[in-house]
C-alpha positions as a Python dict, from the first residue, in 0.01 Angstrom:
ca = {
    (1, 'M'): (0, 0, 0),
    (2, 'Q'): (281, 238, 93),
    (3, 'D'): (467, 152, -229),
    (4, 'D'): (154, 216, -435),
    (5, 'L'): (111, 554, -266),
    (6, 'Q'): (472, 654, -330),
    (7, 'R'): (447, 532, -689),
    (8, 'G'): (133, 740, -736),
    (9, 'L'): (303, 1051, -596),
    (10, 'Y'): (604, 988, -819),
    (11, 'D'): (382, 952, -1126),
    (12, 'D'): (203, 1276, -1033),
    (13, 'E'): (537, 1457, -1005),
    (14, 'I'): (642, 1329, -1348),
    (15, 'A'): (309, 1439, -1495),
    (16, 'M'): (348, 1782, -1336),
    (17, 'D'): (705, 1816, -1466),
    (18, 'L'): (598, 1716, -1817),
    (19, 'G'): (302, 1951, -1797),
    (20, 'G'): (534, 2226, -1677),
    (21, 'M'): (771, 2166, -1968),
    (22, 'M'): (484, 2181, -2214),
    (23, 'D'): (378, 2511, -2059),
    (24, 'D'): (736, 2634, -2096),
    (25, 'Y'): (740, 2539, -2465),
    (26, 'L'): (407, 2714, -2519),
    (27, 'R'): (529, 3021, -2335),
    (28, 'C'): (845, 3020, -2546),
    (29, 'F'): (632, 3017, -2861),
    (30, 'R'): (401, 3291, -2733),
    (31, 'R'): (694, 3508, -2635),
    (32, 'Y'): (917, 3447, -2936),
    (33, 'W'): (670, 3343, -3205),
    (34, 'M'): (797, 3600, -3451),
    (35, 'Q'): (1160, 3491, -3406),
    (36, 'I'): (1056, 3126, -3435),
    (37, 'I'): (872, 3188, -3762),
    (38, 'L'): (1168, 3385, -3900),
    (39, 'A'): (1411, 3110, -3795),
    (40, 'L'): (1189, 2844, -3955),
    (41, 'A'): (1171, 3044, -4277),
    (42, 'A'): (1547, 3106, -4278),
    (43, 'V'): (1638, 2739, -4222),
    (44, 'T'): (1386, 2629, -4486),
    (45, 'A'): (1524, 2878, -4741),
    (46, 'A'): (1884, 2781, -4661),
    (47, 'T'): (1801, 2411, -4698),
    (48, 'V'): (1626, 2462, -5033),
    (49, 'L'): (1918, 2673, -5158),
    (50, 'Y'): (2175, 2418, -5042),
    (51, 'L'): (1990, 2123, -5195),
    (52, 'N'): (1951, 2314, -5521),
    (53, 'I'): (2320, 2410, -5540),
    (54, 'T'): (2450, 2066, -5445),
    (55, 'Y'): (2205, 1869, -5659),
    (56, 'Q'): (2375, 1625, -5895),
    (57, 'P'): (2165, 1412, -6130),
    (58, 'V'): (2231, 1037, -6125),
    (59, 'Y'): (2169, 820, -6431),
    (60, 'E'): (2160, 442, -6417),
    (61, 'A'): (2206, 174, -6683),
    (62, 'K'): (2149, -192, -6589),
    (63, 'I'): (2246, -531, -6732),
    (64, 'T'): (2087, -849, -6596),
    (65, 'Y'): (2262, -1179, -6664),
    (66, 'S'): (2148, -1536, -6628),
    (67, 'V'): (2421, -1780, -6524),
    (68, 'T'): (2434, -2142, -6644),
    (69, 'K'): (2714, -2384, -6561),
    (70, 'T'): (2583, -2711, -6417),
    (71, 'G'): (2215, -2695, -6496),
    (72, 'D'): (2143, -2733, -6128),
    (73, 'T'): (1936, -2431, -6024),
    (74, 'A'): (2075, -2418, -5670),
    (75, 'I'): (2437, -2441, -5784),
    (76, 'D'): (2389, -2187, -6063),
    (77, 'A'): (2214, -1951, -5815),
    (78, 'S'): (2516, -1984, -5585),
    (79, 'I'): (2750, -1901, -5873),
    (80, 'A'): (2534, -1598, -5967),
    (81, 'K'): (2551, -1476, -5607),
    (82, 'R'): (2930, -1513, -5603),
    (83, 'L'): (2964, -1328, -5932),
    (84, 'S'): (2750, -1041, -5799),
    (85, 'Q'): (2985, -1012, -5502),
    (86, 'T'): (3306, -1013, -5710),
    (87, 'A'): (3185, -814, -6011),
    (88, 'P'): (3243, -459, -5869),
    (89, 'G'): (3599, -546, -5770),
    (90, 'I'): (3681, -696, -6108),
    (91, 'I'): (3523, -417, -6309),
    (92, 'T'): (3697, -139, -6116),
    (93, 'G'): (4033, -316, -6129),
    (94, 'V'): (4323, -155, -6313),
    (95, 'E'): (4357, -421, -6585),
    (96, 'F'): (3984, -434, -6657),
    (97, 'T'): (3966, -54, -6675),
    (98, 'K'): (4261, -43, -6918),
    (99, 'E'): (4098, -294, -7148),
    (100, 'M'): (3766, -108, -7133),
    (101, 'L'): (3919, 232, -7206),
    (102, 'A'): (4122, 89, -7491),
    (103, 'M'): (3800, 13, -7675),
    (104, 'V'): (3685, 378, -7681),
    (105, 'E'): (3829, 724, -7701),
    (106, 'G'): (3929, 839, -7353),
    (107, 'E'): (3736, 1162, -7365),
    (108, 'T'): (3405, 979, -7407),
    (109, 'I'): (3429, 832, -7055),
    (110, 'N'): (3488, 1028, -6736),
    (111, 'P'): (3578, 867, -6404),
    (112, 'N'): (3259, 987, -6232),
    (113, 'Y'): (3080, 656, -6230),
    (114, 'K'): (3004, 378, -5984),
    (115, 'I'): (2955, 3, -6036),
    (116, 'T'): (2731, -205, -5810),
    (117, 'A'): (2587, -555, -5843),
    (118, 'S'): (2303, -752, -5688),
    (119, 'N'): (2161, -1099, -5728),
    (120, 'T'): (1810, -1240, -5723),
    (121, 'E'): (1792, -1466, -5418),
    (122, 'G'): (1738, -1833, -5511),
    (123, 'A'): (1770, -1766, -5886),
    (124, 'N'): (2060, -1776, -6129),
    (125, 'L'): (2023, -1406, -6208),
    (126, 'F'): (2237, -1110, -6113),
    (127, 'T'): (2235, -745, -6217),
    (128, 'I'): (2518, -499, -6274),
    (129, 'T'): (2423, -134, -6231),
    (130, 'V'): (2627, 158, -6367),
    (131, 'S'): (2559, 495, -6199),
    (132, 'A'): (2699, 817, -6346),
    (133, 'N'): (2632, 1191, -6351),
    (134, 'N'): (2598, 1181, -6728),
    (135, 'Y'): (2355, 953, -6906),
    (136, 'L'): (2589, 899, -7205),
    (137, 'N'): (2863, 795, -6967),
    (138, 'A'): (2634, 540, -6797),
    (139, 'D'): (2512, 392, -7126),
    (140, 'T'): (2862, 375, -7280),
    (141, 'I'): (3010, 192, -6980),
    (142, 'A'): (2715, -50, -6975),
    (143, 'D'): (2776, -127, -7343),
    (144, 'L'): (3142, -202, -7275),
    (145, 'L'): (3062, -421, -6975),
    (146, 'E'): (2820, -623, -7181),
    (147, 'V'): (3103, -708, -7419),
    (148, 'I'): (3399, -749, -7181),
    (149, 'Y'): (3269, -874, -6848),
    (150, 'P'): (3151, -1230, -6939),
    (151, 'E'): (3507, -1327, -7037),
    (152, 'W'): (3649, -1186, -6714),
    (153, 'A'): (3380, -1365, -6512),
    (154, 'S'): (3481, -1698, -6672),
    (155, 'R'): (3844, -1638, -6572),
    (156, 'S'): (3747, -1605, -6204),
    (157, 'S'): (3474, -1870, -6184),
    (158, 'G'): (3559, -2114, -6456),
    (159, 'T'): (3370, -2152, -6777),
    (160, 'V'): (3017, -2021, -6729),
    (161, 'E'): (2750, -1936, -6976),
    (162, 'M'): (2619, -1582, -6923),
    (163, 'Q'): (2330, -1448, -7119),
    (164, 'V'): (2188, -1098, -7108),
    (165, 'V'): (1822, -1136, -7017),
    (166, 'D'): (1749, -768, -6961),
    (167, 'R'): (1913, -440, -7055),
    (168, 'V'): (1792, -104, -6928),
    (169, 'E'): (1947, 215, -7060),
    (170, 'S'): (1939, 540, -6866),
    (171, 'G'): (1713, 704, -7121),
    (172, 'G'): (1838, 1049, -7023),
    (173, 'V'): (1614, 1054, -6714),
    (174, 'P'): (1789, 1080, -6374),
    (175, 'V'): (1682, 839, -6103),
    (176, 'N'): (1704, 1118, -5844),
    (177, 'S'): (1503, 1388, -6019),
    (178, 'Y'): (1504, 1722, -5833),
    (179, 'S'): (1181, 1814, -5653),
    (180, 'L'): (1128, 2161, -5514),
    (181, 'V'): (842, 2033, -5298),
    (182, 'D'): (1066, 1767, -5142),
    (183, 'S'): (1334, 2029, -5074),
    (184, 'I'): (1081, 2257, -4904),
    (185, 'V'): (948, 1969, -4693),
    (186, 'K'): (1303, 1879, -4585),
    (187, 'G'): (1371, 2245, -4509),
    (188, 'I'): (1061, 2268, -4291),
    (189, 'I'): (1159, 1952, -4104),
    (190, 'Y'): (1512, 2082, -4044),
    (191, 'G'): (1369, 2422, -3945),
    (192, 'L'): (1129, 2266, -3695),
    (193, 'A'): (1412, 2058, -3550),
    (194, 'F'): (1629, 2370, -3517),
    (195, 'C'): (1350, 2566, -3349),
    (196, 'F'): (1279, 2274, -3115),
    (197, 'I'): (1645, 2256, -3015),
    (198, 'C'): (1651, 2631, -2948),
    (199, 'A'): (1325, 2611, -2752),
    (200, 'T'): (1463, 2320, -2548),
    (201, 'G'): (1771, 2526, -2468),
    (202, 'Y'): (1543, 2809, -2357),
    (203, 'V'): (1331, 2577, -2142),
    (204, 'L'): (1636, 2421, -1978),
    (205, 'T'): (1790, 2759, -1896),
    (206, 'I'): (1483, 2933, -1755),
    (207, 'K'): (1578, 3089, -1423),
    (208, 'T'): (1248, 3253, -1332),
    (209, 'V'): (970, 3141, -1099),
    (210, 'R'): (679, 2966, -1268),
    (211, 'K'): (538, 2755, -988),
    (212, 'E'): (548, 2720, -613),
    (213, 'S'): (813, 2448, -627),
    (214, 'D'): (1053, 2699, -790),
    (215, 'M'): (1027, 2914, -479),
    (216, 'K'): (1144, 2623, -264),
    (217, 'K'): (1490, 2687, -409),
    (218, 'I'): (1476, 3027, -241),
    (219, 'T'): (1273, 2998, 80),
    (220, 'D'): (1102, 2739, 297),
    (221, 'L'): (815, 2979, 358),
    (222, 'G'): (485, 2904, 186),
    (223, 'C'): (282, 3084, -75),
    (224, 'L'): (15, 3307, 80),
    (225, 'A'): (-188, 3309, -242),
    (226, 'L'): (-165, 3251, -614),
    (227, 'V'): (-286, 3573, -769),
    (228, 'P'): (-420, 3506, -1120),
    (229, 'E'): (-366, 3702, -1437),
    (230, 'V'): (-668, 3884, -1578),
    (231, 'R'): (-655, 3988, -1941),
    (232, 'F'): (-792, 4329, -2032),
    (233, 'K'): (-913, 4465, -2362),
    (234, 'K'): (-801, 4801, -2492),
    (235, 'R'): (-1062, 5076, -2493),
    (236, 'K'): (-1074, 5369, -2728),
    (237, 'N'): (-1151, 5622, -2456),
    (238, 'K'): (-819, 5546, -2281),
    (239, 'K'): (-993, 5557, -1945),
    (240, 'R'): (-786, 5406, -1667),
    (241, 'N'): (-977, 5142, -1475),
    (242, 'Q'): (-768, 5012, -1188),
    (243, 'L'): (-803, 4655, -1070),
    (244, 'L'): (-934, 4698, -716),
    (245, 'I'): (-1136, 4456, -506),
    (246, 'N'): (-1386, 4725, -411),
    (247, 'K'): (-1488, 4770, -774),
    (248, 'K'): (-1828, 4619, -851),
    (249, 'R'): (-1715, 4427, -1157),
    (250, 'V'): (-1374, 4313, -1043),
    (251, 'D'): (-1262, 3967, -1152),
    (252, 'L'): (-1390, 3723, -889),
    (253, 'S'): (-1085, 3498, -890),
    (254, 'F'): (-855, 3796, -834),
    (255, 'K'): (-1068, 3918, -545),
    (256, 'Q'): (-1078, 3572, -388),
    (257, 'S'): (-698, 3546, -407),
    (258, 'V'): (-649, 3883, -235),
    (259, 'L'): (-906, 3806, 35),
    (260, 'S'): (-747, 3467, 97),
    (261, 'A'): (-404, 3626, 141),
    (262, 'Q'): (-547, 3897, 367),
    (263, 'Q'): (-719, 3646, 596),
    (264, 'R'): (-401, 3445, 636),
    (265, 'L'): (-198, 3756, 708),
    (266, 'E'): (-452, 3892, 954),
    (267, 'K'): (-457, 3564, 1147),
    (268, 'R'): (-77, 3544, 1167),
    (269, 'L'): (-34, 3910, 1257),
    (270, 'E'): (-293, 3896, 1533),
    (271, 'Q'): (-152, 3572, 1674),
    (272, 'S'): (190, 3733, 1713),
    (273, 'D'): (53, 4076, 1812),
    (274, 'K'): (200, 4250, 1507),
    (275, 'K'): (65, 4549, 1318),
    (276, 'V'): (315, 4676, 1062),
    (277, 'L'): (340, 4486, 732),
    (278, 'L'): (595, 4576, 463),
    (279, 'I'): (539, 4468, 103),
    (280, 'S'): (814, 4459, -157),
    (281, 'S'): (938, 4274, -466),
    (282, 'A'): (1264, 4212, -645),
    (283, 'L'): (1203, 4428, -953),
    (284, 'P'): (961, 4691, -1084),
    (285, 'Q'): (649, 4579, -1270),
    (286, 'E'): (582, 4282, -1042),
    (287, 'G'): (255, 4427, -908),
    (288, 'K'): (354, 4495, -547),
    (289, 'S'): (186, 4837, -534),
    (290, 'V'): (-145, 4708, -669),
    (291, 'L'): (-138, 4418, -423),
    (292, 'S'): (-44, 4654, -138),
    (293, 'V'): (-348, 4867, -217),
    (294, 'N'): (-579, 4569, -247),
    (295, 'L'): (-456, 4409, 74),
    (296, 'A'): (-514, 4740, 252),
    (297, 'L'): (-866, 4751, 107),
    (298, 'A'): (-923, 4392, 219),
    (299, 'F'): (-817, 4471, 575),
    (300, 'S'): (-1042, 4776, 585),
    (301, 'E'): (-1342, 4587, 446),
    (302, 'R'): (-1310, 4342, 734),
    (303, 'G'): (-1357, 4631, 975),
    (304, 'K'): (-988, 4679, 1050),
    (305, 'K'): (-874, 5038, 1071),
    (306, 'T'): (-589, 5040, 821),
    (307, 'I'): (-339, 5290, 690),
    (308, 'L'): (-135, 5243, 373),
    (309, 'I'): (202, 5418, 341),
    (310, 'D'): (354, 5473, -1),
    (311, 'A'): (725, 5461, 85),
    (312, 'D'): (830, 5433, -278),
    (313, 'M'): (939, 5793, -319),
    (314, 'R'): (1150, 5704, -621),
    (315, 'S'): (846, 5622, -830),
    (316, 'P'): (522, 5654, -632),
    (317, 'S'): (211, 5489, -775),
    (318, 'V'): (-32, 5425, -488),
    (319, 'S'): (-210, 5760, -532),
    (320, 'S'): (-260, 5686, -900),
    (321, 'I'): (-400, 5341, -825),
    (322, 'L'): (-641, 5480, -566),
    (323, 'E'): (-716, 5778, -792),
    (324, 'T'): (-630, 6040, -533),
    (325, 'D'): (-441, 6367, -575),
    (326, 'P'): (-74, 6271, -629),
    (327, 'G'): (38, 6628, -563),
    (328, 'K'): (-64, 6626, -196),
    (329, 'N'): (196, 6641, 79),
    (330, 'G'): (315, 6298, 184),
    (331, 'L'): (582, 6096, 355),
    (332, 'G'): (866, 6292, 195),
    (333, 'E'): (733, 6625, 323),
    (334, 'Y'): (677, 6480, 670),
    (335, 'L'): (1027, 6334, 698),
    (336, 'T'): (1185, 6661, 585),
    (337, 'G'): (978, 6859, 834),
    (338, 'K'): (774, 7041, 571),
    (339, 'A'): (442, 6893, 681),
    (340, 'G'): (289, 6749, 996),
    (341, 'Q'): (110, 6418, 1041),
    (342, 'D'): (-234, 6572, 1006),
    (343, 'N'): (-136, 6730, 674),
    (344, 'I'): (-33, 6408, 504),
    (345, 'L'): (-326, 6178, 581),
    (346, 'V'): (-571, 6105, 298),
    (347, 'R'): (-905, 5944, 375),
    (348, 'I'): (-993, 5669, 125),
    (349, 'T'): (-1279, 5497, 309),
    (350, 'E'): (-1406, 5501, 663),
    (351, 'N'): (-1150, 5239, 768),
    (352, 'L'): (-872, 5311, 520),
    (353, 'H'): (-634, 5606, 518),
    (354, 'L'): (-334, 5675, 298),
    (355, 'I'): (-2, 5847, 343),
    (356, 'P'): (114, 5919, -12),
    (357, 'A'): (481, 5939, -106),
    (358, 'G'): (454, 6312, -160),
    (359, 'K'): (627, 6538, -405),
    (360, 'I'): (981, 6490, -276),
    (361, 'K'): (1172, 6244, -493),
    (362, 'G'): (1479, 6055, -385),
    (363, 'E'): (1621, 5794, -155),
    (364, 'L'): (1476, 5713, 184),
    (365, 'S'): (1827, 5673, 322),
    (366, 'V'): (1884, 6046, 277),
    (367, 'I'): (1583, 6157, 483),
    (368, 'L'): (1532, 5866, 722),
    (369, 'D'): (1829, 5962, 934),
    (370, 'N'): (1615, 6127, 1202),
    (371, 'D'): (1355, 6027, 1461),
    (372, 'R'): (1051, 6156, 1270),
    (373, 'M'): (977, 5820, 1107),
    (374, 'E'): (998, 5638, 1438),
    (375, 'K'): (769, 5895, 1598),
    (376, 'L'): (521, 5865, 1311),
    (377, 'M'): (511, 5486, 1337),
    (378, 'E'): (450, 5496, 1712),
    (379, 'Q'): (157, 5731, 1664),
    (380, 'L'): (11, 5524, 1382),
    (381, 'K'): (30, 5205, 1588),
    (382, 'V'): (-192, 5367, 1846),
    (383, 'S'): (-449, 5490, 1593),
    (384, 'Y'): (-468, 5196, 1350),
    (385, 'D'): (-515, 4822, 1365),
    (386, 'F'): (-280, 4756, 1074),
    (387, 'I'): (-16, 4953, 885),
    (388, 'I'): (86, 4847, 532),
    (389, 'I'): (401, 4990, 374),
    (390, 'D'): (470, 4977, -1),
    (391, 'T'): (843, 5006, -76),
    (392, 'P'): (1068, 5021, -384),
    (393, 'P'): (1203, 4692, -526),
    (394, 'S'): (1437, 4545, -266),
    (395, 'H'): (1680, 4383, -509),
    (396, 'M'): (1748, 4717, -675),
    (397, 'F'): (1748, 4954, -379),
    (398, 'G'): (1809, 4948, -5),
    (399, 'D'): (1496, 5148, 87),
    (400, 'A'): (1299, 4837, 189),
    (401, 'A'): (1582, 4723, 416),
    (402, 'L'): (1585, 5066, 583),
    (403, 'M'): (1211, 5047, 647),
    (404, 'M'): (1245, 4704, 808),
    (405, 'R'): (1349, 4869, 1136),
    (406, 'Y'): (993, 5004, 1167),
    (407, 'T'): (827, 4684, 1042),
    (408, 'D'): (688, 4383, 1229),
    (409, 'A'): (652, 4155, 925),
    (410, 'S'): (700, 4149, 550),
    (411, 'V'): (547, 3993, 239),
    (412, 'Y'): (723, 3944, -92),
    (413, 'V'): (553, 3974, -430),
    (414, 'V'): (691, 3744, -700),
    (415, 'R'): (563, 3791, -1051),
    (416, 'Y'): (521, 3477, -1258),
    (417, 'D'): (811, 3421, -1501),
    (418, 'Y'): (969, 3761, -1449),
    (419, 'A'): (1255, 3812, -1205),
    (420, 'E'): (1537, 3558, -1198),
    (421, 'I'): (1573, 3329, -899),
    (422, 'N'): (1900, 3485, -782),
    (423, 'E'): (1741, 3833, -796),
    (424, 'I'): (1447, 3713, -588),
    (425, 'R'): (1679, 3540, -341),
    (426, 'E'): (1888, 3854, -290),
    (427, 'G'): (1579, 4074, -263),
    (428, 'I'): (1411, 3846, -8),
    (429, 'A'): (1722, 3854, 209),
    (430, 'E'): (1676, 4231, 241),
    (431, 'V'): (1321, 4204, 378),
    (432, 'N'): (1376, 3896, 592),
    (433, 'R'): (1607, 4052, 844),
    (434, 'G'): (1515, 3926, 1185),
    (435, 'Q'): (1314, 3646, 1021),
    (436, 'K'): (1026, 3885, 955),
    (437, 'L'): (918, 3744, 621),
    (438, 'M'): (575, 3577, 648),
    (439, 'G'): (555, 3438, 295),
    (440, 'Y'): (515, 3542, -65),
    (441, 'L'): (244, 3614, -321),
    (442, 'L'): (289, 3449, -660),
    (443, 'N'): (147, 3715, -888),
    (444, 'R'): (3, 3699, -1239),
    (445, 'G'): (5, 3321, -1246),
    (446, 'Q'): (-80, 3146, -1571),
    (447, 'R'): (-248, 2851, -1402),
    (448, 'G'): (-425, 2783, -1077),
    (449, 'I'): (-690, 3024, -964),
    (450, 'S'): (-700, 3229, -1290),
    (451, 'S'): (-543, 3531, -1470),
    (452, 'Y'): (-457, 3908, -1398),
    (453, 'G'): (-262, 4195, -1529),
    (454, 'G'): (-316, 4499, -1739),
    (455, 'Y'): (-358, 4750, -1460),
    (456, 'G'): (-113, 5031, -1400),
    (457, 'Y'): (195, 4941, -1199),
    (458, 'G'): (314, 5300, -1179),
    (459, 'R'): (576, 5458, -1400),
    (460, 'Y'): (925, 5338, -1319),
    (461, 'G'): (1099, 5560, -1569),
    (462, 'Y'): (1329, 5678, -1291),
    (463, 'Y'): (1462, 5326, -1253),
    (464, 'G'): (1544, 5318, -1621),
    (465, 'K'): (1874, 5497, -1565),
    (466, 'Y'): (1999, 5176, -1405),
    (467, 'E'): (2100, 5006, -1727),
    (468, 'K'): (2098, 4658, -1578),
    (469, 'Y'): (1727, 4687, -1507),
    (470, 'S'): (1614, 4895, -1802),
    (471, 'R'): (1465, 4587, -1968),
    (472, 'Y'): (1200, 4580, -1692),
    (473, 'V'): (1082, 4934, -1758),
    (474, 'Q'): (770, 4979, -1973),
    (475, 'N'): (683, 5310, -2131),
    (476, 'S'): (378, 5494, -2008),
    (477, 'E'): (179, 5442, -2328),
    (478, 'E'): (198, 5063, -2291),
    (479, 'E'): (91, 5089, -1928),
    (480, 'E'): (-213, 5299, -2012),
    (481, 'L'): (-319, 5057, -2282),
    (482, 'D'): (-290, 4775, -2028),
    (483, 'T'): (-535, 4937, -1794),
    (484, 'E'): (-838, 4901, -2020),
    (485, 'S'): (-1080, 4655, -1864),
    (486, 'T'): (-1349, 4439, -2012),
    (487, 'L'): (-1504, 4382, -1672),
}
């Protein structure tokens, strides 16, 4: 029974791995379909060109002999078989070639020919085939063999009677006629094989997270929720429609994922008497700000007095997601002493308040070197049940690590098939100081609960000056197009 159970688990793992590889191949095609089609076309064209250039016609002339020596069919068949085995060696020998060439002018025969022989099993018949790249060459050599070879065969096998029972001339038609269709088919096969090899190389070298088991290479902590990807359709009016759980027509699977994560976090935070939750990710565009906002909304909808702090002063986006005035004083003004606590609070709902990033851009490390942040956090802990802090990407910047001193716990957002494993590992280390990490959210998953994406992540143009990470930066036009919802 135990063995059957283990065998079943093993079979399930194999099925999951195979299914995962198939998903990887499909993702490779979706992502690089244009390059794949171009590669297929290029290999096909190169194959057709090569086969056309290297094509050499082959003409064949054949002579079939019957062998009679004893009158016994079995013995004569044996002699015919032996002659078919020795004929090529005799015919291509130096003396035989001299005698053959002496019968014709040398220029009428070129050395580009091949002699083969075969016998009919159980019969006293064998066939000599002359192959050449010129039909006149093949026919001329066959004519000479018909005259000369019987005498040479008698020298090696004793007196035998050989009669020509069939003679086939080349007729000027090559046996390997060129076919453009066949060349194209071969080219397509070679092209598909090349693309498959390249795709396999891609699949075997993927270093991003695509499933929960990939995260086990990084952390032993579990997944708080699989947040699905929701596809959105572009709208002509360009109206931004943020993906928020308090919207009436929000995707149900997305809302369920957020609520599930919130309930788990609430339970763990209350059990350990913690209030301050930091949320970060390895790279921009992973959806941490949207999830920070939605988790804050989820806490508030459960009757918990919640405040959300946008600590990403490098590229703030929370105000845009919540559709509040981004020009209002915020955390930056408070930390620099330009505004008081009462001047930076924004009421979103009865139970949810926001402290925006403010208009001051820059690094937290420059303005955190005072006691104003600590004082603010102490006051907020008295007034609110939960405090959620959205920070810049922790793999790129040290802001999240600086905020950890004011944080009770942290959650990491990992976007499906985006950041590399080593980037996630290094980023998680920054927000797990003091073992504060409670788990991670696998965002924009392709399988599982469902699908999401297309909402604004905020404009990370500022990060674009870091050349290593510029590939993660999307321009603002693409982001706006992504926000159009069909819900």
